[in-house]
């Protein structure tokens, strides 16, 4: 019996039970840690040097608003059903059709886990002289461990990491701004590029919409839908905005987007290593946790065991992935919002927020309509020349899914009525 409880602690194959649901503070800590993402700082750096302060603030606000609406909808679904993204996909893609989004998400997240490990160990090895392969092994093991122990460990890590990164980052930013003559001098810095507002919003949304698609994997533990949606939306506006701000100010004042690089330039070596490590750790443990749930959906092996394998795989390939695979991972990541579009459309518009329990549901083996809609949406996101690519993909995928489901359902009902009339 104890073995079964241990295996089921992450609810890889079922809805989260009420006794394991979390309150506002725990969920807010996890979701803030989720939004503390190094790539957002790099994006913030690009925006900071290419936009005016006014346009930067507007681009970040609009980008986070779009992300908040998208992830908020997924948070509502996750909390209402208590299911991970991978189990939710069964309702729209079919029981085995859901393997496609699970494989896509898991493969991408394992890859980014490896890239994250490399992003940490390469600069640390240069600074300290410690053997890079030893750093890879130790870092990969530590980052995998928090994901292995599940939501409790993710919460503890976030409670430690979020305040630490915030305090270290703010202190470093104030120091950088003072070094160039204060805030007035910062505001007088003219944009170096000619980036439009739409491009800025596109970069903001694109930097996190792939990761945001996995929101149900975490907020399914929320005690109710209000906590899930509130913590998700507020976390995106606070956490993501802070990362963009760190990146923008860093790039404008010092030429570096990543807060750890700014600290190194200031001679703050230990704080730099701490900030870099915690920032990547909060991202990587979420990535490997999600990948574990995805592979569990395919193999039926409990998530806790899968996480170990995924973590080892990502760790072994860390340096190779970093040097050879980032562009391909970015391409795969751009496809994931289409999956979120299908889940949102199916839950709110096709099923009208009425999902049967996982045990009672009669799933199709493969729903080819959903897969077809997904492919068309991905192509639209890639080739449409107007709007925001990831949002184009999301909306078009969802719209096609709704149309196909309703059209084919009505056609089937008419055929049944004709057969009954003929009889």
Short mmCIF file of C-alpha atoms in Angstrom, two decimals:
data_model
loop_
_atom_site.label_atom_id
_atom_site.label_comp_id
_atom_site.label_asym_id
_atom_site.label_seq_id
_atom_site.Cartn_x
_atom_site.Cartn_y
_atom_site.Cartn_z
CA UNK A 1 0.00 0.00 0.00
CA UNK A 2 2.80 2.41 0.88
CA UNK A 3 4.44 1.70 -2.46
CA UNK A 4 1.27 2.65 -4.30
CA UNK A 5 1.00 5.92 -2.35
CA UNK A 6 4.61 6.72 -3.18
CA UNK A 7 4.06 6.07 -6.87
CA UNK A 8 0.89 8.18 -6.99
CA UNK A 9 2.21 11.25 -5.14
CA UNK A 10 2.51 13.28 -8.37
CA UNK A 11 -0.81 12.04 -9.78
CA UNK A 12 0.76 11.06 -13.08
CA UNK A 13 -2.32 9.07 -14.10
CA UNK A 14 -5.23 10.63 -12.20
CA UNK A 15 -6.79 13.80 -10.88
CA UNK A 16 -5.21 15.42 -7.81
CA UNK A 17 -7.13 14.53 -4.64
CA UNK A 18 -8.49 17.25 -2.37
CA UNK A 19 -6.20 16.29 0.52
CA UNK A 20 -3.14 17.20 -1.56
CA UNK A 21 -4.41 20.53 -2.90
CA UNK A 22 -2.42 23.65 -2.00
CA UNK A 23 -3.40 27.14 -0.84
CA UNK A 24 -2.57 30.57 -2.25
CA UNK A 25 0.91 31.02 -0.73
CA UNK A 26 2.28 27.67 -1.91
CA UNK A 27 0.86 28.03 -5.40
CA UNK A 28 1.99 31.65 -5.71
CA UNK A 29 5.55 30.67 -4.76
CA UNK A 30 5.60 27.88 -7.36
CA UNK A 31 4.17 30.05 -10.13
CA UNK A 32 6.55 32.93 -9.36
CA UNK A 33 9.46 30.51 -9.57
CA UNK A 34 7.97 29.26 -12.84
CA UNK A 35 8.11 32.77 -14.34
CA UNK A 36 11.69 33.49 -13.23
CA UNK A 37 13.10 32.51 -16.60
CA UNK A 38 16.58 33.41 -17.90
CA UNK A 39 15.40 33.71 -21.51
CA UNK A 40 13.05 36.52 -20.47
CA UNK A 41 16.06 38.55 -19.31
CA UNK A 42 17.70 38.10 -22.70
CA UNK A 43 14.48 39.23 -24.38
CA UNK A 44 14.29 42.18 -22.00
CA UNK A 45 17.82 43.13 -23.04
CA UNK A 46 16.83 43.18 -26.71
CA UNK A 47 13.79 45.32 -25.95
CA UNK A 48 15.67 47.67 -23.63
CA UNK A 49 18.21 48.76 -26.23
CA UNK A 50 15.75 48.93 -29.15
CA UNK A 51 12.66 50.60 -27.63
CA UNK A 52 11.98 53.81 -25.77
CA UNK A 53 11.14 53.46 -22.07
CA UNK A 54 7.46 54.12 -22.85
CA UNK A 55 7.30 51.54 -25.64
CA UNK A 56 9.25 49.03 -23.53
CA UNK A 57 6.74 49.34 -20.68
CA UNK A 58 3.81 49.04 -23.09
CA UNK A 59 5.29 46.03 -24.91
CA UNK A 60 5.94 44.21 -21.63
CA UNK A 61 2.46 45.03 -20.32
CA UNK A 62 0.69 43.87 -23.50
CA UNK A 63 2.89 40.79 -23.82
CA UNK A 64 2.26 39.75 -20.23
CA UNK A 65 -1.45 40.49 -20.62
CA UNK A 66 -1.64 38.06 -23.54
CA UNK A 67 0.38 35.46 -21.62
CA UNK A 68 -1.79 35.97 -18.52
CA UNK A 69 -5.02 35.41 -20.48
CA UNK A 70 -3.61 32.27 -22.12
CA UNK A 71 -2.08 30.74 -19.00
CA UNK A 72 -5.04 31.88 -16.88
CA UNK A 73 -7.40 29.88 -19.11
CA UNK A 74 -5.16 26.82 -18.81
CA UNK A 75 -4.93 27.37 -15.04
CA UNK A 76 -8.73 27.35 -14.79
CA UNK A 77 -8.90 24.06 -16.67
CA UNK A 78 -6.09 22.48 -14.65
CA UNK A 79 -7.64 23.44 -11.30
CA UNK A 80 -11.17 22.45 -12.35
CA UNK A 81 -10.14 18.97 -13.50
CA UNK A 82 -7.07 18.38 -11.33
CA UNK A 83 -5.33 16.96 -14.41
CA UNK A 84 -1.96 17.58 -16.02
CA UNK A 85 -1.71 18.96 -19.56
CA UNK A 86 -0.90 15.45 -20.81
CA UNK A 87 -4.01 13.86 -19.29
CA UNK A 88 -6.16 16.78 -20.46
CA UNK A 89 -4.93 16.17 -24.01
CA UNK A 90 -6.69 12.76 -23.99
CA UNK A 91 -10.09 14.48 -24.14
CA UNK A 92 -9.26 16.35 -27.34
CA UNK A 93 -6.53 14.25 -29.01
CA UNK A 94 -7.70 10.79 -27.94
CA UNK A 95 -6.01 8.36 -25.55
CA UNK A 96 -3.15 7.49 -27.88
CA UNK A 97 -3.41 10.71 -29.87
CA UNK A 98 -2.35 12.50 -26.66
CA UNK A 99 1.04 10.82 -27.03
CA UNK A 100 1.87 13.35 -29.75
CA UNK A 101 1.66 16.49 -27.55
CA UNK A 102 3.24 14.58 -24.65
CA UNK A 103 6.19 13.53 -26.82
CA UNK A 104 6.58 17.01 -28.31
CA UNK A 105 6.49 18.72 -24.91
CA UNK A 106 8.68 16.18 -23.13
CA UNK A 107 11.36 16.08 -25.81
CA UNK A 108 11.50 19.88 -25.87
CA UNK A 109 11.65 20.20 -22.08
CA UNK A 110 14.40 17.57 -21.71
CA UNK A 111 16.38 19.46 -24.33
CA UNK A 112 15.93 22.80 -22.58
CA UNK A 113 16.89 21.16 -19.28
CA UNK A 114 20.21 20.17 -20.82
CA UNK A 115 20.70 23.63 -22.30
CA UNK A 116 19.94 25.16 -18.89
CA UNK A 117 22.57 23.01 -17.20
CA UNK A 118 25.12 24.14 -19.80
CA UNK A 119 24.11 27.81 -19.40
CA UNK A 120 25.02 27.50 -15.72
CA UNK A 121 28.18 25.40 -15.82
CA UNK A 122 30.00 27.11 -18.73
CA UNK A 123 30.36 30.55 -17.07
CA UNK A 124 30.90 29.02 -13.61
CA UNK A 125 33.68 26.80 -14.96
CA UNK A 126 35.36 29.83 -16.58
CA UNK A 127 35.14 31.84 -13.35
CA UNK A 128 36.19 29.14 -10.89
CA UNK A 129 38.32 26.80 -12.99
CA UNK A 130 36.33 23.79 -11.77
CA UNK A 131 36.17 20.91 -14.29
CA UNK A 132 33.17 21.51 -16.53
CA UNK A 133 32.11 17.85 -16.66
CA UNK A 134 32.10 17.63 -12.86
CA UNK A 135 29.93 20.75 -12.75
CA UNK A 136 27.56 19.27 -15.34
CA UNK A 137 27.14 16.07 -13.30
CA UNK A 138 26.59 17.81 -9.95
CA UNK A 139 24.29 20.51 -11.38
CA UNK A 140 22.19 18.02 -13.34
CA UNK A 141 21.80 15.80 -10.26
CA UNK A 142 20.72 18.68 -8.01
CA UNK A 143 18.27 20.11 -10.52
CA UNK A 144 16.75 16.67 -11.12
CA UNK A 145 16.37 16.00 -7.39
CA UNK A 146 13.80 18.74 -6.75
CA UNK A 147 11.66 17.54 -9.66
CA UNK A 148 11.95 13.94 -8.40
CA UNK A 149 10.46 14.82 -5.01
CA UNK A 150 7.54 16.63 -6.65
CA UNK A 151 5.49 19.70 -5.79
CA UNK A 152 6.74 19.97 -2.20
CA UNK A 153 10.34 20.35 -3.37
CA UNK A 154 9.32 22.72 -6.17
CA UNK A 155 7.59 24.90 -3.56
CA UNK A 156 10.58 24.91 -1.18
CA UNK A 157 12.97 25.80 -4.00
CA UNK A 158 10.74 28.65 -5.19
CA UNK A 159 10.38 30.05 -1.64
CA UNK A 160 14.19 30.23 -1.43
CA UNK A 161 14.99 31.25 -5.01
CA UNK A 162 12.40 33.95 -5.70
CA UNK A 163 13.36 36.34 -2.85
CA UNK A 164 17.08 35.66 -3.35
CA UNK A 165 17.01 36.41 -7.09
CA UNK A 166 14.82 39.48 -6.52
CA UNK A 167 17.05 40.98 -3.82
CA UNK A 168 20.33 40.20 -5.60
CA UNK A 169 18.96 41.41 -8.92
CA UNK A 170 17.56 44.66 -7.56
CA UNK A 171 20.77 45.43 -5.64
CA UNK A 172 22.86 44.83 -8.75
CA UNK A 173 20.55 46.93 -10.93
CA UNK A 174 20.67 49.89 -8.53
CA UNK A 175 24.45 49.62 -8.50
CA UNK A 176 24.57 49.54 -12.32
CA UNK A 177 22.27 52.54 -12.68
CA UNK A 178 24.24 54.57 -10.13
CA UNK A 179 27.45 53.75 -12.00
CA UNK A 180 26.19 55.55 -15.12
CA UNK A 181 24.96 58.62 -13.26
CA UNK A 182 21.55 57.61 -11.93
CA UNK A 183 18.05 57.08 -13.30
CA UNK A 184 18.04 60.37 -15.21
CA UNK A 185 20.99 59.23 -17.28
CA UNK A 186 19.34 55.86 -17.89
CA UNK A 187 16.18 57.57 -19.17
CA UNK A 188 18.26 59.71 -21.52
CA UNK A 189 19.76 56.69 -23.28
CA UNK A 190 18.38 56.69 -26.83
CA UNK A 191 17.21 53.40 -28.41
CA UNK A 192 19.90 51.88 -30.62
CA UNK A 193 17.49 50.05 -32.92
CA UNK A 194 14.24 50.67 -34.74
CA UNK A 195 12.05 47.95 -33.26
CA UNK A 196 8.29 48.41 -33.61
CA UNK A 197 5.85 47.94 -30.75
CA UNK A 198 4.27 44.87 -32.39
CA UNK A 199 7.69 43.24 -32.69
CA UNK A 200 8.32 43.99 -29.02
CA UNK A 201 5.03 42.39 -27.98
CA UNK A 202 5.79 39.40 -30.23
CA UNK A 203 9.14 38.87 -28.49
CA UNK A 204 7.53 39.16 -25.04
CA UNK A 205 4.87 36.59 -25.84
CA UNK A 206 7.20 34.27 -27.71
CA UNK A 207 9.72 34.15 -24.87
CA UNK A 208 7.37 32.24 -22.56
CA UNK A 209 4.27 30.99 -24.35
CA UNK A 210 5.80 27.55 -24.88
CA UNK A 211 6.58 27.11 -21.18
CA UNK A 212 3.26 28.70 -20.23
CA UNK A 213 1.46 25.93 -22.11
CA UNK A 214 2.44 23.52 -19.31
CA UNK A 215 0.64 25.60 -16.63
CA UNK A 216 -1.92 22.84 -15.80
CA UNK A 217 0.92 20.55 -14.67
CA UNK A 218 1.44 22.83 -11.66
CA UNK A 219 -1.86 24.58 -10.89
CA UNK A 220 -3.82 21.30 -10.81
CA UNK A 221 -2.66 21.26 -7.18
CA UNK A 222 -4.51 24.52 -6.38
CA UNK A 223 -7.37 24.26 -3.87
CA UNK A 224 -9.77 26.02 -6.22
CA UNK A 225 -10.00 27.74 -9.59
CA UNK A 226 -9.76 31.23 -8.08
CA UNK A 227 -6.39 30.47 -6.47
CA UNK A 228 -5.14 28.83 -9.67
CA UNK A 229 -6.07 31.71 -11.97
CA UNK A 230 -5.08 34.49 -9.56
CA UNK A 231 -1.63 33.08 -8.73
CA UNK A 232 -0.93 32.40 -12.40
CA UNK A 233 -1.98 35.81 -13.69
CA UNK A 234 -0.29 37.80 -10.90
CA UNK A 235 2.89 35.70 -11.14
CA UNK A 236 3.21 36.43 -14.85
CA UNK A 237 2.77 40.16 -14.36
CA UNK A 238 5.24 40.32 -11.46
CA UNK A 239 7.80 37.60 -12.23
CA UNK A 240 8.00 37.94 -15.98
CA UNK A 241 7.98 41.75 -15.84
CA UNK A 242 10.83 41.67 -13.32
CA UNK A 243 12.90 39.44 -15.59
CA UNK A 244 12.29 41.76 -18.56
CA UNK A 245 13.20 44.76 -16.41
CA UNK A 246 16.43 43.17 -15.17
CA UNK A 247 17.38 42.39 -18.76
CA UNK A 248 16.51 45.84 -20.08
CA UNK A 249 18.29 47.83 -17.38
CA UNK A 250 21.27 45.50 -17.50
CA UNK A 251 21.63 45.88 -21.26
CA UNK A 252 21.14 49.66 -21.18
CA UNK A 253 23.51 50.31 -18.26
CA UNK A 254 26.22 47.68 -18.75
CA UNK A 255 25.67 45.97 -22.10
CA UNK A 256 24.70 42.67 -20.43
CA UNK A 257 21.15 41.29 -20.37
CA UNK A 258 21.58 38.46 -17.83
CA UNK A 259 21.67 39.64 -14.22
CA UNK A 260 24.51 37.22 -13.46
CA UNK A 261 26.66 38.76 -16.22
CA UNK A 262 25.97 42.21 -14.79
CA UNK A 263 27.11 41.00 -11.35
CA UNK A 264 30.28 39.48 -12.78
CA UNK A 265 31.10 42.79 -14.47
CA UNK A 266 30.65 44.43 -11.06
CA UNK A 267 33.03 41.96 -9.41
CA UNK A 268 30.19 40.26 -7.48
CA UNK A 269 31.30 36.71 -8.31
CA UNK A 270 29.57 34.73 -5.54
CA UNK A 271 26.23 36.60 -5.86
CA UNK A 272 26.46 36.11 -9.64
CA UNK A 273 26.88 32.34 -9.32
CA UNK A 274 24.07 32.21 -6.77
CA UNK A 275 21.66 34.26 -8.90
CA UNK A 276 22.48 32.34 -12.08
CA UNK A 277 22.18 28.96 -10.37
CA UNK A 278 18.87 29.68 -8.65
CA UNK A 279 17.37 31.28 -11.76
CA UNK A 280 18.19 28.33 -13.99
CA UNK A 281 17.29 25.82 -11.27
CA UNK A 282 13.73 27.17 -10.92
CA UNK A 283 13.33 26.87 -14.69
CA UNK A 284 14.97 23.47 -15.05
CA UNK A 285 13.12 21.67 -12.27
CA UNK A 286 9.81 22.75 -13.83
CA UNK A 287 11.01 21.59 -17.26
CA UNK A 288 12.09 18.14 -16.11
CA UNK A 289 8.96 17.76 -13.93
CA UNK A 290 6.74 18.44 -16.95
CA UNK A 291 8.76 16.08 -19.15
CA UNK A 292 8.32 13.35 -16.54
CA UNK A 293 4.54 13.70 -16.63
CA UNK A 294 4.59 13.60 -20.43
CA UNK A 295 6.67 10.43 -20.73
CA UNK A 296 4.57 8.84 -17.95
CA UNK A 297 1.47 9.45 -20.07
CA UNK A 298 3.09 7.48 -22.90
CA UNK A 299 4.90 4.69 -21.02
CA UNK A 300 2.63 4.39 -17.93
CA UNK A 301 5.79 4.40 -15.80
CA UNK A 302 5.38 6.62 -12.68
CA UNK A 303 6.69 10.16 -13.05
CA UNK A 304 9.17 9.86 -10.18
CA UNK A 305 11.07 7.14 -12.05
CA UNK A 306 10.83 8.84 -15.43
CA UNK A 307 12.23 12.09 -14.03
CA UNK A 308 15.47 10.33 -13.08
CA UNK A 309 15.89 8.98 -16.61
CA UNK A 310 14.99 12.32 -18.22
CA UNK A 311 17.34 14.21 -15.92
CA UNK A 312 20.24 11.87 -16.67
CA UNK A 313 19.52 12.12 -20.41
CA UNK A 314 19.41 15.92 -20.34
CA UNK A 315 22.54 16.09 -18.17
CA UNK A 316 24.59 13.76 -20.37
CA UNK A 317 23.64 15.74 -23.47
CA UNK A 318 23.92 19.20 -21.85
CA UNK A 319 26.98 20.56 -23.64
CA UNK A 320 26.08 18.96 -26.97
CA UNK A 321 22.52 20.29 -26.78
CA UNK A 322 23.79 23.78 -25.95
CA UNK A 323 26.18 23.83 -28.91
CA UNK A 324 24.05 22.10 -31.54
CA UNK A 325 20.39 21.97 -30.66
CA UNK A 326 19.04 25.33 -29.47
CA UNK A 327 17.54 26.37 -32.85
CA UNK A 328 15.76 23.02 -33.24
CA UNK A 329 14.42 23.18 -29.68
CA UNK A 330 13.13 26.70 -30.38
CA UNK A 331 11.34 25.37 -33.48
CA UNK A 332 9.71 22.56 -31.48
CA UNK A 333 8.79 24.98 -28.70
CA UNK A 334 6.98 27.18 -31.21
CA UNK A 335 4.65 24.24 -31.93
CA UNK A 336 3.52 23.72 -28.32
CA UNK A 337 1.05 26.69 -28.12
CA UNK A 338 -1.06 24.90 -30.74
CA UNK A 339 -1.60 22.12 -28.19
CA UNK A 340 -2.73 24.70 -25.63
CA UNK A 341 -5.12 26.15 -28.21
CA UNK A 342 -6.72 22.73 -28.73
CA UNK A 343 -7.12 22.11 -24.98
CA UNK A 344 -8.70 25.53 -24.36
CA UNK A 345 -11.04 25.28 -27.37
CA UNK A 346 -12.10 21.73 -26.50
CA UNK A 347 -12.78 22.47 -22.84
CA UNK A 348 -14.59 25.82 -23.12
CA UNK A 349 -16.29 25.64 -26.53
CA UNK A 350 -16.66 21.99 -27.59
CA UNK A 351 -17.37 20.32 -24.22
CA UNK A 352 -18.74 23.48 -22.52
CA UNK A 353 -16.61 22.93 -19.37
CA UNK A 354 -18.14 19.47 -18.86
CA UNK A 355 -15.40 16.85 -18.82
CA UNK A 356 -16.27 13.41 -17.48
CA UNK A 357 -13.90 12.04 -14.86
CA UNK A 358 -10.82 10.36 -16.25
CA UNK A 359 -12.04 6.91 -15.17
CA UNK A 360 -15.52 7.35 -16.69
CA UNK A 361 -14.51 9.05 -19.94
CA UNK A 362 -14.81 7.06 -23.16
CA UNK A 363 -11.83 8.35 -25.15
CA UNK A 364 -11.26 7.92 -28.84
CA UNK A 365 -8.04 6.11 -29.64
CA UNK A 366 -6.85 8.95 -31.89
CA UNK A 367 -8.81 12.09 -32.74
CA UNK A 368 -7.48 12.93 -36.19
CA UNK A 369 -9.51 16.15 -36.29
CA UNK A 370 -7.50 17.59 -33.38
CA UNK A 371 -4.20 16.48 -34.91
CA UNK A 372 -5.19 18.01 -38.26
CA UNK A 373 -6.20 21.28 -36.59
CA UNK A 374 -2.89 21.30 -34.73
CA UNK A 375 -0.86 20.88 -37.92
CA UNK A 376 -2.80 23.62 -39.73
CA UNK A 377 -2.37 25.97 -36.76
CA UNK A 378 1.38 25.36 -36.61
CA UNK A 379 1.68 26.08 -40.34
CA UNK A 380 -0.36 29.27 -39.92
CA UNK A 381 1.91 30.40 -37.11
CA UNK A 382 4.96 29.80 -39.26
CA UNK A 383 3.82 31.30 -42.57
CA UNK A 384 1.32 34.08 -41.77
CA UNK A 385 3.07 37.42 -42.11
CA UNK A 386 0.72 39.44 -39.91
CA UNK A 387 0.12 39.33 -36.17
CA UNK A 388 2.04 37.38 -33.52
CA UNK A 389 3.08 33.92 -34.80
CA UNK A 390 2.45 31.97 -31.58
CA UNK A 391 -0.94 33.66 -31.07
CA UNK A 392 -1.86 33.04 -34.72
CA UNK A 393 -1.06 29.37 -34.19
CA UNK A 394 -3.03 29.19 -30.94
CA UNK A 395 -6.17 30.95 -32.22
CA UNK A 396 -6.29 29.27 -35.63
CA UNK A 397 -5.71 25.82 -34.13
CA UNK A 398 -8.50 26.35 -31.61
CA UNK A 399 -10.92 27.75 -34.20
CA UNK A 400 -10.32 24.88 -36.64
CA UNK A 401 -10.79 22.35 -33.83
CA UNK A 402 -14.13 23.88 -32.85
CA UNK A 403 -15.36 24.02 -36.47
CA UNK A 404 -14.32 20.43 -37.24
CA UNK A 405 -15.81 19.02 -34.04
CA UNK A 406 -19.13 20.81 -34.46
CA UNK A 407 -19.41 20.21 -38.22
CA UNK A 408 -18.65 16.50 -38.04
CA UNK A 409 -20.85 16.06 -34.95
CA UNK A 410 -23.81 17.72 -36.75
CA UNK A 411 -23.20 15.62 -39.86
CA UNK A 412 -23.12 12.44 -37.77
CA UNK A 413 -26.35 13.40 -35.99
CA UNK A 414 -28.09 14.07 -39.34
CA UNK A 415 -26.94 10.71 -40.70
CA UNK A 416 -28.29 8.95 -37.59
CA UNK A 417 -31.64 10.76 -37.94
CA UNK A 418 -31.86 9.79 -41.63
CA UNK A 419 -31.14 6.14 -40.78
CA UNK A 420 -33.82 6.16 -38.07
CA UNK A 421 -36.35 7.76 -40.46
CA UNK A 422 -35.58 5.18 -43.16
CA UNK A 423 -36.02 2.36 -40.68
#
